[in-house]
Amino acid sequence: GIVCAAEPELQIDLLDRYLLACEIARIKPFIIFNKIDLLSPEQHSQRTALFSLYRQLHYPVFFLSNKTGEGLEPLRQHLNGVGVIFVGQSGVGKSSVIRALIPTSEARVAELDSLHGRHTTSHTELYHLPQGGYLIDSPGVRAFALSPVDHTTLAQAFIEFRPYLDQCRFQDCSHLHEPGCAIKAAVEQGFISSSRYDRFKTVLASFPKSTY
Ligand code: GDP
Ligand code: ZN
């Protein structure tokens, strides 16, 4: 589960990097957009439009407010009986979501990486959900860099690229500058969003040259 929020400012490139990491690890991600109580109606519809891209890609998106409780029930249903980990920037409300889902403090059953038992918010914790399943809270991160992968693996991690990947003229197409690139054609025709294609280029450029 990738947690982001109205505040701190949504970092869409960070969200994409988390999604890519999940795809590469074959984990099914979902998105929590928290603190919707802080949004004006205009901002709310802007964010709805933004996240509709991710809904089209079949990533579940949950709009949530811990403050008002709005959106908590659909999230609870989604988590029923499954194991999840929450990741996201520090301050987006991961701990608050967990407190809302698990009212009793005894729910905390294990400290995964702290042997010395000091209660800080900086370690990873495992919680059992009342209705079955479990939840792992990871410490907030300031930055998250995707481990370098080759360009084929990266292209596969953009799930909307997959139907086009075997249609490029060159089998080892990097989807950057080759003629007959099916990905570039799909972007031009509007089948792939140009913001996601831009992200592909940015992420690839962030890797050391030797990996692609
Ligand atoms: P974490 O670092 O991701 O675990 O974030 P916390 O759960 O500690 O929350 C960070 C801050 O955001 C706290 O001050 C919370 O009270 C606040 N917060 C969490 N959820 C909401 C929400 O839905 N609405 C608003 N307005 N504030 C929230
Ligand atoms: Zn191509």
Coordinates of C-alpha atoms in Angstrom, one line a residue, residues 23-202:
E23 CA 5.7 -4.2 -10.4
I24 CA 9.3 -5.3 -10.5
A25 CA 8.9 -7.2 -7.2
R26 CA 5.5 -8.6 -8.5
I27 CA 3.6 -7.1 -5.6
K28 CA 0.1 -5.8 -6.2
P29 CA 0.1 -2.2 -5.1
F30 CA -2.7 0.1 -4.1
I31 CA -2.8 3.8 -3.4
I32 CA -4.1 5.6 -0.4
F33 CA -4.5 9.4 -0.8
N34 CA -4.9 10.6 2.7
K35 CA -6.0 13.9 4.4
I36 CA -8.7 14.7 1.8
D37 CA -10.3 16.8 4.6
L38 CA -7.7 19.4 3.7
L39 CA -8.7 19.8 0.1
S40 CA -11.0 22.5 -1.3
P41 CA -13.7 21.2 -3.7
E42 CA -11.5 22.4 -6.6
Q43 CA -8.5 20.6 -5.3
H44 CA -10.6 17.5 -4.7
S45 CA -11.7 17.4 -8.3
Q46 CA -8.1 18.1 -9.5
R47 CA -6.9 15.1 -7.5
T48 CA -9.7 12.9 -8.7
A49 CA -8.7 13.7 -12.3
L50 CA -5.1 13.0 -11.5
F51 CA -5.7 9.7 -9.9
S52 CA -8.2 8.6 -12.6
L53 CA -5.0 7.7 -14.6
Y54 CA -4.0 5.3 -12.0
R55 CA -7.5 3.9 -11.7
Q56 CA -7.5 3.3 -15.5
L57 CA -4.3 1.3 -14.9
H58 CA -6.3 -0.8 -12.5
Y59 CA -4.5 0.3 -9.4
P60 CA -7.0 0.6 -6.6
V61 CA -7.1 4.2 -5.2
F62 CA -8.5 5.0 -1.8
F63 CA -9.3 8.6 -1.0
L64 CA -9.2 8.8 2.8
S65 CA -9.4 11.1 5.8
N66 CA -8.5 9.8 9.2
K67 CA -9.9 13.0 10.6
T68 CA -13.5 12.5 9.3
G69 CA -13.3 8.8 8.7
E70 CA -14.3 9.2 5.1
G71 CA -13.1 6.4 2.9
L72 CA -12.1 4.2 5.8
E73 CA -14.7 1.4 5.2
P74 CA -13.7 0.7 1.6
L75 CA -10.1 0.5 2.6
R76 CA -11.0 -1.9 5.5
Q77 CA -12.8 -4.1 3.0
H78 CA -9.8 -4.1 0.7
L79 CA -7.4 -5.1 3.5
N80 CA -9.6 -8.0 4.7
G81 CA -7.5 -11.1 5.1
V82 CA -4.5 -9.9 3.2
G83 CA -1.0 -9.0 4.1
V84 CA 0.2 -5.5 3.3
I85 CA 3.0 -3.1 3.9
F86 CA 2.5 0.7 4.1
V87 CA 5.1 2.8 2.5
G88 CA 5.2 6.5 1.9
Q89 CA 6.8 9.8 2.8
S90 CA 7.1 10.6 6.5
G91 CA 4.0 12.6 7.7
V92 CA 1.5 11.4 5.2
G93 CA -0.4 9.6 8.0
K94 CA 0.7 6.0 7.8
S95 CA 0.6 5.6 11.6
S96 CA -2.8 7.4 11.8
V97 CA -4.3 5.0 9.2
I98 CA -3.1 2.1 11.2
R99 CA -4.5 3.5 14.4
A100 CA -7.8 4.0 12.6
L101 CA -7.8 0.5 11.3
I102 CA -6.7 -1.1 14.6
P103 CA -8.2 0.6 17.6
T104 CA -6.4 -1.4 20.3
S105 CA -2.8 -0.8 21.1
E106 CA -2.3 -4.5 21.9
A107 CA -2.6 -5.1 18.1
R108 CA 1.1 -4.4 17.9
V109 CA 2.5 -7.9 18.1
A110 CA 6.1 -7.7 16.8
E111 CA 8.8 -5.2 16.3
L112 CA 10.5 -6.5 13.2
D113 CA 13.8 -4.8 13.4
S114 CA 14.2 -3.5 16.9
L115 CA 15.5 -6.1 19.4
H116 CA 15.9 -3.6 22.2
G117 CA 12.3 -2.7 22.6
R118 CA 12.6 1.1 22.7
H119 CA 9.4 2.5 21.4
T120 CA 10.3 4.9 18.6
T121 CA 8.5 5.6 15.4
S122 CA 11.6 4.8 13.4
H123 CA 11.3 1.0 13.2
T124 CA 9.2 -1.4 11.2
E125 CA 6.3 -2.9 13.0
L126 CA 3.9 -5.8 12.2
Y127 CA 0.2 -5.5 13.2
H128 CA -2.5 -8.1 12.9
L129 CA -5.8 -6.8 11.5
P130 CA -8.9 -7.5 13.6
Q131 CA -10.6 -9.2 10.6
G132 CA -7.6 -11.2 9.6
G133 CA -4.5 -10.4 7.6
Y134 CA -1.7 -8.2 8.7
L135 CA -0.1 -4.9 8.1
I136 CA 3.5 -3.7 8.2
D137 CA 4.3 -0.1 9.0
S138 CA 7.6 1.0 7.5
P139 CA 9.5 4.0 8.7
G140 CA 8.9 7.1 6.7
V141 CA 11.3 7.8 4.0
R142 CA 12.5 11.1 2.7
A143 CA 13.5 9.8 -0.7
F144 CA 13.1 6.5 -2.4
A145 CA 15.4 5.5 -5.3
L146 CA 14.5 2.6 -7.5
S147 CA 17.3 0.1 -7.8
P148 CA 18.7 0.1 -11.3
V149 CA 17.2 -2.5 -13.6
D150 CA 17.7 -3.0 -17.3
H151 CA 15.5 -1.1 -19.7
T152 CA 13.4 -4.2 -20.6
T153 CA 12.5 -4.8 -17.0
L154 CA 11.8 -1.1 -16.4
A155 CA 9.5 -1.0 -19.5
Q156 CA 7.7 -4.1 -18.3
A157 CA 7.1 -2.3 -14.9
F158 CA 5.0 0.3 -16.7
I159 CA 2.0 -2.0 -17.0
E160 CA 0.4 0.1 -19.8
F161 CA 3.5 -0.4 -21.9
R162 CA 3.2 -4.2 -21.9
P163 CA 0.8 -4.7 -24.8
Y164 CA 3.1 -2.7 -27.1
L165 CA 6.5 -4.0 -26.1
D166 CA 6.7 -6.8 -28.7
Q167 CA 5.6 -4.4 -31.5
C168 CA 8.7 -2.2 -31.8
R169 CA 10.7 -2.6 -35.0
F170 CA 13.8 -3.5 -33.1
Q171 CA 13.6 -6.3 -30.5
D172 CA 16.1 -4.4 -28.2
C173 CA 14.3 -1.1 -28.6
S174 CA 15.1 1.3 -25.8
H175 CA 11.8 3.3 -26.6
L176 CA 13.8 6.5 -26.5
H177 CA 14.9 7.3 -30.1
E178 CA 14.5 4.3 -32.4
P179 CA 12.3 4.5 -35.5
G180 CA 9.3 2.2 -35.4
C181 CA 8.9 2.3 -31.7
A182 CA 5.4 1.1 -30.7
I183 CA 5.7 2.8 -27.3
K184 CA 6.4 6.2 -28.8
A185 CA 3.5 5.7 -31.3
A186 CA 1.1 4.8 -28.4
V187 CA 2.1 8.0 -26.6
E188 CA 1.5 10.0 -29.7
Q189 CA -1.9 8.4 -30.2
G190 CA -2.8 9.0 -26.6
F191 CA -3.0 5.4 -25.6
I192 CA -0.1 5.9 -23.1
S193 CA -0.1 9.0 -21.0
S194 CA 2.8 11.3 -21.8
S195 CA 3.5 11.9 -18.1
R196 CA 4.1 8.2 -17.6
Y197 CA 6.3 8.1 -20.7
D198 CA 8.2 11.1 -19.3
R199 CA 8.6 9.2 -16.1
F200 CA 10.0 6.2 -18.0
K201 CA 12.7 8.5 -19.5
T202 CA 13.5 10.2 -16.2

